[in-house]
Amino acid sequence: MLVGIDLGTTNSAVACFRDGAPVLIPNSLGDLLTPSAVSMTEDCALLVGRAARDRQSTHPAMTATAFKRHMGTNKRLTLGRRNFMPEDLSALVLQSLKADAETWSGEAVTGAVITVPAYFNDRQRKATRRAGELAGLAVERLVNEPTAAALAYGIHERADREPFLIFDLGGGTFDVSIVEVFDGVVEVRASAGDNRLGGEDFNDVVVGLVRARIDPNGTLGGMRKSVLAEVMRAAAERTRRALSEADAAPFDIVWDDQAHTVTITAADFEEAAGPLLQRLRDPVLRSLRDSDIRVDALSEVVLVGGATRMPIVRRTVTRMFGRFPNTTLHPDHAVALGAAVQAGLKARDAALDEVRLTDVCPFTLGVDTIERDGGGGIRRDVFQPIIERNTVVPASRVHAFQTVADNQRAIQFNIYQGESRTASDNVHLDKIEVPVPPRPAGEVQAQVRFSYDASGLLEVDITVPATGQSYAFTISEGDGSAGDLEHRRAALAKLKVHPGDEAANAAAMARAERCYEAFLGDRRQHIGQMILAFQGVLDAQEPHAIQDARESLEKALDQLEGERFL
Amino acid sequence: MSKAIWTTLGIARTHDETAIRRAYSARLKTIDVDADPAAFMALRDAFAAARAYARRSVAQTEPVLANAAASDDRPGAGDAAEPSAAPPDPTPAKPDWVEDIEAIQQIVYGSAPREATFDEVQARTAHLLDGPAMEAIDHAANVERWTAETILSGMPRTNAMLQPAIERFGWIDRTRQWNCPPAILHVVQRYADCHFIGSLADGDDVKRAFEMLRDPLQPPGARFAPQIERMLQIAATSHPTLQHDFDRDAVAAWTAFLDHRRGQWSYRLKAGAVSKVDAIRRIFSQRGRWRGWLAIVVALNLLRLVVSWHDPSPNPGVPIAVSPTAPAPQLLANKERDIDVAVRESLVGNFGIDDVERNPTLYEALGTLWKNDQSARATQAKFTSDVRDLFERRYNRALPNLSYALAVQRQKLRLEQARAFATRDPAACADLMEGAAVDRIPPAMVERMRELDSRVLLETRKLGPASDGERRIAIPAAIGRDARARSGLGESVFHDALLGKGTPEQRCRTRISVMDAALAAPEKTALSLLRTL
């Protein structure tokens, strides 16, 4: 069975294509969304999902969240005494989703379509692919998140429509895509984005507002600054969500047995978030420019991503486009559903016979070159684009270069991905060299062909007409960070992960502990008693009793802290 | 129009875009893109070509966001182009931004004096760019385009618009992208040029020349000719938009004056374009040639007087000379240009950046120096002086690694000069051969020495270690014997003279004979000596 997976910064989801429609698969706790969080328990076993997320504020040194922001880098995250690369953690989340899918459907999951932000560069995409392979999934395809949302939106009615704009503001990334549907062909016209803009940044804004009032000297944290930071972040998220429904919301934390409360007004929040809202404009402008479409030619502006629930974001979008956005898609589910549609397309499901999807590459690919300027001087490190951004993929383009000096033995090409005029300011992919016969400068040509396919694989073919020789290269990771995948997969498999039913208990316990820390006085005592009671039931190991106890614990906690959000 | 396109799409040639699209989507469904990417690419190319064909035949009625627009697309110039920023307003009151735009256009294309309008243009621009209507993306893009066009077509009256526009639209970052539109590149160039003028001190020559060309108060005269010439050259090469600031008639008048001046003999003589022989010949070929003879007699006598007590401008034999005029203070912006300017102004040799490019290690060293200076926000003057120091260090480190040919040439040149000094001024001869700085070397010789020094700098790739001050000269026995024989001095006198004791004549003679001997000796024995002397 092929599934579609939305691997998000804050939450992940898995869906499959069944009976002509995409369907979300619930996890072992019964939720449709699984938080992208991994935590290590005292006995060196791992928790993935909701339980881990609750442990974020009680055990921040043992928990990792938002590791999607570090994908494609070599940053190591420490959980307890082990450290992990971000792709290992993503692999653990994917593994858990795979297990949930197999449990729910009863079939084996052979492959997956995984979504990535449209603006993820080559390194980040390769890291995502590796994460899938580490989890034991055959990654059939990486799909851009706004494209997936467009798929979920566009196949509802097969009628032709004018181009529409997908505005995807998730937990950690922001993507804009302009999509056109005609005759069942879903065609992406342009994509742009910002990899460092998401709900988490808005949480930081709230923390910034609050810090000035709660902790002006920066001394509150003492020796446990990182723990305080996590506690504040969790509280900031709650406050931010509350501000979506009210004009003012409280920010509550309990630290060192003392309660601190600040009230934040929606107006304060909007003002402090001004720079972030300003940053939303640039990708929109770029995608409109690149696709040559005017705002009034758009039929809809479709909002996707949890952070678009914020009224300040919605107001900004309305003012930007001069119309109200379309909110018919479920912001948290759309991407996973779209990934399932793509999985269905891959599996050649009969219901999707009339649907096709074409996507574009979001970044320009090119090489560095030397240019002669008007005054007779030369300039180095000039970026020469070969495949321009927003070209429909798969694409193949050629550009001819020639030698600069006499009797050059070889021509060296550095391959870059990016938009800067200075080549070395872009992301460096690889370096290749071809030998050339020694001739006077300018007499030897090299024709460089870039072939970029839909899954992001770049192949370079260089022909030197003077010798008639051709050289073919496949662009790999320049720094060999792929490492030994088999070895890593084995190491990952050896880790003990709490299975489904245990996870539910762990989740309930973690939530209880978090609430214990968050409340004071009588309520704290009450929670303490409930924890002890639950622990006792767990020790007795009677499955039915455990389930009942867990449910009543959850209900009691719901009463205390309100409906839990995901 | 290639038939293959229509065959690939499977329809007859047509202008109907919808039909072309339908053909494309029908074909697309028959292709497995992953298995056969080449077929997909061929179909896609055919689709693009057919669509372009269809669009070419139909007049483009919709003004497009990204293109440089015709004038009927400017907001405020017609109701048809007004973007749908707000829900339809029943009362047709003129929006604020339309007023701002009309006011700016009136000033910029009008004839009010320049100084009087600066503040108002600035205020109007700020009001336009900060207005609430700018929230709408279409409107903001239109305003951006209009602002760039107006700045360029209204120079120099639009100077006031530069700062607010560049900040608001982030154009400087935009120029770093490879597909930056030419209009924005020109606007940022204009900004840099205005900044250049603004950064000059008030009494600076170039600034005065700029003001004279902008507001001419007097007709062209020889007094300011060099500065004006320099200003015009700067405007022609590195700061082209300044030409829009100049008064056209003033420029024409000055250009004519400068051309005339360039044609005159006195100027050409000074510039070395004409040899003195020709000049003298001309004087004698005219009537009244006795005047020429008288002039020569008087001039020669004066010259004799002058030479005997006047100290001409110092030209030390050490390769690095001091630059007399400091360049206008400006920050480092363009690596190639800055290095070129610095290299030429360091007066080390007469080479420029093209020559430097041929020596990768030198180029790299200059590049690193430039990067460091740029991140330290140094001025061109500081960079030039740093380059000079770099050359000096490299020169000293290059000497121990000179090739035989180059070392021989260098010593021969010094020998020639020393011989010239030997009869008249043995002290200078001794100083020169012992490596001390010497003035009174004639310009022609200085020029040749500089030429050679440039070759040393440019041709040396590997540098020796930094010298630790004291240089010990080891003279091989054979050369020593030969030298003593040539000098005709006694052994102890010879030895003392080598160490710097004794009369100048003796020192001079000794050194010259050592050099002669070294040059006559075979390469193997003499090389290290020739390098260290």
Short mmCIF file of C-alpha atoms in Angstrom, two decimals, chain A residues 226-495:
data_model
loop_
_atom_site.label_atom_id
_atom_site.label_comp_id
_atom_site.label_asym_id
_atom_site.label_seq_id
_atom_site.Cartn_x
_atom_site.Cartn_y
_atom_site.Cartn_z
CA SER A 226 16.63 26.29 28.90
CA VAL A 227 13.85 24.73 30.92
CA LEU A 228 12.32 28.13 31.53
CA ALA A 229 12.55 28.89 27.83
CA GLU A 230 10.61 25.74 27.01
CA VAL A 231 7.99 26.43 29.64
CA MET A 232 7.52 29.92 28.29
CA ARG A 233 7.29 28.66 24.73
CA ALA A 234 4.58 26.17 25.59
CA ALA A 235 2.64 28.86 27.45
CA ALA A 236 3.17 31.27 24.54
CA GLU A 237 1.62 28.79 22.14
CA ARG A 238 -1.43 28.49 24.35
CA THR A 239 -1.74 32.25 24.59
CA ARG A 240 -1.33 32.69 20.86
CA ARG A 241 -4.11 30.24 20.15
CA ALA A 242 -6.33 31.91 22.71
CA LEU A 243 -5.75 35.25 20.99
CA SER A 244 -7.32 33.75 17.87
CA GLU A 245 -10.65 33.82 19.60
CA ALA A 246 -10.48 36.69 22.08
CA ASP A 247 -9.18 40.20 22.27
CA ALA A 248 -6.96 39.50 25.25
CA ALA A 249 -5.50 36.32 26.64
CA PRO A 250 -3.55 35.43 29.77
CA PHE A 251 -0.03 34.11 29.71
CA ASP A 252 0.45 31.83 32.75
CA ILE A 253 3.51 30.04 33.92
CA VAL A 254 4.46 28.52 37.22
CA TRP A 255 8.14 28.75 38.00
CA ASP A 256 9.86 27.82 41.24
CA ASP A 257 6.48 27.37 42.85
CA GLN A 258 5.47 30.88 41.93
CA ALA A 259 2.77 31.84 39.50
CA HIS A 260 3.40 34.57 36.91
CA THR A 261 0.61 35.98 34.83
CA VAL A 262 0.61 38.60 32.10
CA THR A 263 -2.31 39.64 29.96
CA ILE A 264 -1.57 40.13 26.30
CA THR A 265 -3.96 42.07 24.11
CA ALA A 266 -4.55 41.26 20.47
CA ALA A 267 -3.43 44.76 19.57
CA ASP A 268 -0.09 44.37 21.34
CA PHE A 269 0.44 41.06 19.62
CA GLU A 270 -0.37 42.48 16.22
CA GLU A 271 2.05 45.32 16.68
CA ALA A 272 4.87 43.11 17.90
CA ALA A 273 4.28 40.66 15.05
CA GLY A 274 4.48 43.48 12.47
CA PRO A 275 7.90 42.53 11.05
CA LEU A 276 6.83 38.89 10.66
CA LEU A 277 3.68 39.91 8.85
CA GLN A 278 5.77 42.12 6.60
CA ARG A 279 7.87 39.12 5.66
CA LEU A 280 4.79 37.38 4.35
CA ARG A 281 4.62 39.78 1.43
CA ASP A 282 7.88 39.01 -0.28
CA PRO A 283 7.23 35.39 -1.35
CA VAL A 284 3.75 36.39 -2.54
CA LEU A 285 5.20 39.16 -4.66
CA ARG A 286 7.88 36.92 -6.09
CA SER A 287 5.47 34.19 -7.11
CA LEU A 288 3.12 36.69 -8.73
CA ARG A 289 5.99 38.23 -10.66
CA ASP A 290 7.43 34.93 -11.79
CA SER A 291 4.11 33.57 -13.00
CA ASP A 292 3.17 36.87 -14.63
CA ILE A 293 -0.26 36.85 -13.01
CA ARG A 294 -2.03 39.81 -11.50
CA VAL A 295 -3.90 39.69 -8.23
CA ASP A 296 -7.27 40.27 -9.82
CA ALA A 297 -6.65 37.35 -12.18
CA LEU A 298 -6.59 34.98 -9.19
CA SER A 299 -9.81 33.17 -8.50
CA GLU A 300 -9.04 32.32 -4.87
CA VAL A 301 -6.51 32.70 -2.12
CA VAL A 302 -6.57 29.39 -0.23
CA LEU A 303 -5.25 29.26 3.32
CA VAL A 304 -3.44 26.14 4.50
CA GLY A 305 -1.44 25.48 7.64
CA GLY A 306 -2.32 25.84 11.31
CA ALA A 307 -0.87 29.32 11.66
CA THR A 308 -3.37 30.73 9.17
CA ARG A 309 -6.00 30.42 11.86
CA MET A 310 -4.56 33.55 13.47
CA PRO A 311 -6.77 36.58 12.86
CA ILE A 312 -3.76 38.81 12.29
CA VAL A 313 -2.62 36.57 9.44
CA ARG A 314 -6.07 36.50 7.94
CA ARG A 315 -6.34 40.28 8.13
CA THR A 316 -2.96 40.67 6.46
CA VAL A 317 -3.97 38.31 3.67
CA THR A 318 -7.24 40.19 3.14
CA ARG A 319 -5.46 43.50 2.91
CA MET A 320 -2.79 42.10 0.60
CA PHE A 321 -5.22 40.72 -1.93
CA GLY A 322 -8.20 42.98 -1.44
CA ARG A 323 -10.52 40.03 -0.86
CA PHE A 324 -11.37 37.48 1.79
CA PRO A 325 -9.36 34.26 1.64
CA ASN A 326 -10.86 30.83 1.08
CA THR A 327 -10.79 28.71 4.22
CA THR A 328 -12.68 25.66 3.03
CA LEU A 329 -9.69 23.35 3.32
CA HIS A 330 -8.91 22.01 6.77
CA PRO A 331 -5.63 23.79 7.48
CA ASP A 332 -4.02 20.87 9.31
CA HIS A 333 -5.23 18.06 7.09
CA ALA A 334 -5.04 19.42 3.56
CA VAL A 335 -1.39 18.62 2.95
CA ALA A 336 -1.62 15.00 4.09
CA LEU A 337 -4.77 14.47 2.03
CA GLY A 338 -3.02 15.91 -0.99
CA ALA A 339 -0.04 13.63 -0.42
CA ALA A 340 -2.46 10.69 -0.39
CA VAL A 341 -3.84 11.85 -3.75
CA GLN A 342 -0.32 11.85 -5.12
CA ALA A 343 0.17 8.37 -3.68
CA GLY A 344 -2.99 7.33 -5.47
CA LEU A 345 -1.66 8.79 -8.71
CA LYS A 346 1.52 6.85 -8.25
CA ALA A 347 -0.40 3.67 -7.63
CA ARG A 348 -2.47 4.42 -10.73
CA ASP A 349 -5.72 4.34 -8.91
CA ALA A 350 -8.54 4.21 -11.43
CA ALA A 351 -10.39 7.10 -9.82
CA LEU A 352 -7.51 9.40 -10.67
CA ASP A 353 -7.28 8.41 -14.26
CA GLU A 354 -8.05 11.89 -15.51
CA VAL A 355 -5.79 13.73 -13.11
CA ARG A 356 -2.23 14.78 -13.75
CA LEU A 357 0.13 16.99 -11.82
CA THR A 358 3.06 19.08 -13.02
CA ASP A 359 5.28 20.95 -10.63
CA VAL A 360 8.12 23.48 -10.88
CA CYS A 361 11.57 23.76 -9.38
CA PRO A 362 11.59 26.60 -6.88
CA PHE A 363 15.26 27.54 -7.14
CA THR A 364 17.48 28.50 -10.02
CA LEU A 365 20.27 26.04 -10.87
CA GLY A 366 23.46 27.23 -12.45
CA VAL A 367 27.24 27.42 -12.38
CA ASP A 368 29.83 30.03 -11.57
CA THR A 369 31.49 31.74 -14.46
CA ILE A 370 33.79 34.59 -15.42
CA GLU A 371 32.44 37.60 -17.24
CA ARG A 372 34.09 40.40 -19.13
CA ASP A 373 32.62 43.77 -18.28
CA GLY A 374 32.40 46.76 -20.57
CA GLY A 375 35.62 48.38 -19.41
CA GLY A 376 37.88 45.51 -20.43
CA GLY A 377 38.15 44.08 -16.94
CA ILE A 378 36.93 40.70 -15.82
CA ARG A 379 34.63 39.69 -13.00
CA ARG A 380 34.79 36.34 -11.27
CA ASP A 381 32.27 34.33 -9.28
CA VAL A 382 29.37 35.39 -11.46
CA PHE A 383 26.31 33.15 -11.32
CA GLN A 384 25.15 31.90 -14.69
CA PRO A 385 21.68 30.35 -14.42
CA ILE A 386 21.05 27.29 -16.53
CA ILE A 387 17.62 26.17 -15.30
CA GLU A 388 15.68 29.20 -14.10
CA ARG A 389 13.41 28.91 -11.14
CA ASN A 390 9.77 28.03 -11.70
CA THR A 391 10.58 25.99 -14.78
CA VAL A 392 8.27 23.01 -15.15
CA VAL A 393 10.07 19.80 -14.18
CA PRO A 394 11.35 17.51 -15.54
CA ALA A 395 13.39 20.03 -17.53
CA SER A 396 16.58 20.03 -19.52
CA ARG A 397 18.51 23.12 -20.56
CA VAL A 398 21.86 23.74 -22.24
CA HIS A 399 24.33 26.57 -21.98
CA ALA A 400 27.66 26.94 -23.75
CA PHE A 401 30.82 28.10 -22.03
CA GLN A 402 34.33 28.70 -23.28
CA THR A 403 37.83 28.76 -21.89
CA VAL A 404 39.21 31.95 -20.39
CA ALA A 405 42.94 31.43 -20.52
CA ASP A 406 45.31 30.04 -23.09
CA ASN A 407 46.19 26.37 -22.94
CA GLN A 408 43.72 25.56 -20.23
CA ARG A 409 43.91 21.91 -19.30
CA ALA A 410 40.52 21.62 -17.69
CA ILE A 411 37.37 23.56 -17.05
CA GLN A 412 35.98 23.41 -13.55
CA PHE A 413 32.29 23.99 -12.82
CA ASN A 414 30.85 24.66 -9.39
CA ILE A 415 27.15 23.90 -9.34
CA TYR A 416 24.96 26.19 -7.27
CA GLN A 417 21.30 26.51 -6.39
CA GLY A 418 19.92 29.93 -5.53
CA GLU A 419 19.11 33.41 -6.79
CA SER A 420 22.13 35.54 -5.94
CA ARG A 421 24.20 37.17 -8.64
CA THR A 422 27.35 36.23 -6.74
CA ALA A 423 27.72 32.50 -7.27
CA SER A 424 29.33 31.69 -3.95
CA ASP A 425 26.41 33.24 -2.04
CA ASN A 426 24.17 30.43 -3.28
CA VAL A 427 23.91 26.86 -1.99
CA HIS A 428 26.82 24.83 -3.34
CA LEU A 429 25.81 21.43 -4.67
CA ASP A 430 28.86 19.93 -6.28
CA LYS A 431 32.06 20.57 -8.20
CA ILE A 432 32.91 18.90 -11.48
CA GLU A 433 35.81 19.16 -13.87
CA VAL A 434 36.25 18.19 -17.50
CA PRO A 435 39.56 18.01 -19.33
CA VAL A 436 39.93 20.14 -22.44
CA PRO A 437 42.61 20.22 -25.13
CA PRO A 438 45.13 23.07 -24.82
CA ARG A 439 44.17 25.85 -27.20
CA PRO A 440 44.16 29.64 -27.18
CA ALA A 441 41.58 31.19 -24.90
CA GLY A 442 38.05 31.18 -26.22
CA GLU A 443 38.63 28.51 -28.82
CA VAL A 444 37.46 25.59 -26.72
CA GLN A 445 33.77 25.35 -25.90
CA ALA A 446 31.97 23.23 -23.36
CA GLN A 447 28.24 22.65 -23.67
CA VAL A 448 26.69 22.04 -20.29
CA ARG A 449 23.28 20.39 -20.09
CA PHE A 450 21.35 20.30 -16.83
CA SER A 451 18.58 17.74 -16.52
CA TYR A 452 16.42 18.12 -13.45
CA ASP A 453 13.67 15.62 -12.75
CA ALA A 454 10.54 15.79 -10.66
CA SER A 455 12.11 14.16 -7.62
CA GLY A 456 14.91 16.67 -7.50
CA LEU A 457 17.71 14.65 -9.04
CA LEU A 458 20.13 16.71 -11.13
CA GLU A 459 22.17 15.22 -13.92
CA VAL A 460 24.82 17.16 -15.75
CA ASP A 461 26.07 16.28 -19.24
CA ILE A 462 29.05 18.16 -20.60
CA THR A 463 30.14 17.92 -24.22
CA VAL A 464 33.39 19.36 -25.53
CA PRO A 465 32.94 19.77 -29.30
CA ALA A 466 36.68 20.17 -29.85
CA THR A 467 37.34 16.61 -28.78
CA GLY A 468 33.86 15.24 -29.31
CA GLN A 469 33.92 13.78 -25.80
CA SER A 470 30.93 13.73 -23.49
CA TYR A 471 30.95 13.42 -19.74
CA ALA A 472 27.97 12.61 -17.55
CA PHE A 473 27.66 13.36 -13.84
CA THR A 474 24.96 12.76 -11.29
CA ILE A 475 25.02 15.40 -8.62
CA SER A 476 25.38 13.83 -5.23
CA GLU A 477 25.89 15.18 -1.76
CA GLY A 478 29.12 17.12 -1.90
CA ASP A 479 30.08 16.33 1.65
CA GLY A 480 29.17 12.65 1.88
CA SER A 481 26.81 13.21 4.78
CA ALA A 482 24.71 10.35 3.43
CA GLY A 483 27.08 8.12 5.27
CA ASP A 484 26.35 4.51 5.63
CA LEU A 485 22.59 4.21 5.40
CA GLU A 486 22.37 0.55 6.19
CA HIS A 487 24.46 0.99 9.29
CA ARG A 488 22.35 3.87 10.47
CA ARG A 489 19.13 2.08 9.77
CA ALA A 490 20.33 -0.86 11.83
CA ALA A 491 21.31 1.46 14.67
CA LEU A 492 17.91 3.10 14.57
CA ALA A 493 16.14 -0.22 14.56
CA LYS A 494 17.94 -1.20 17.71
CA LEU A 495 16.43 1.67 19.65
#
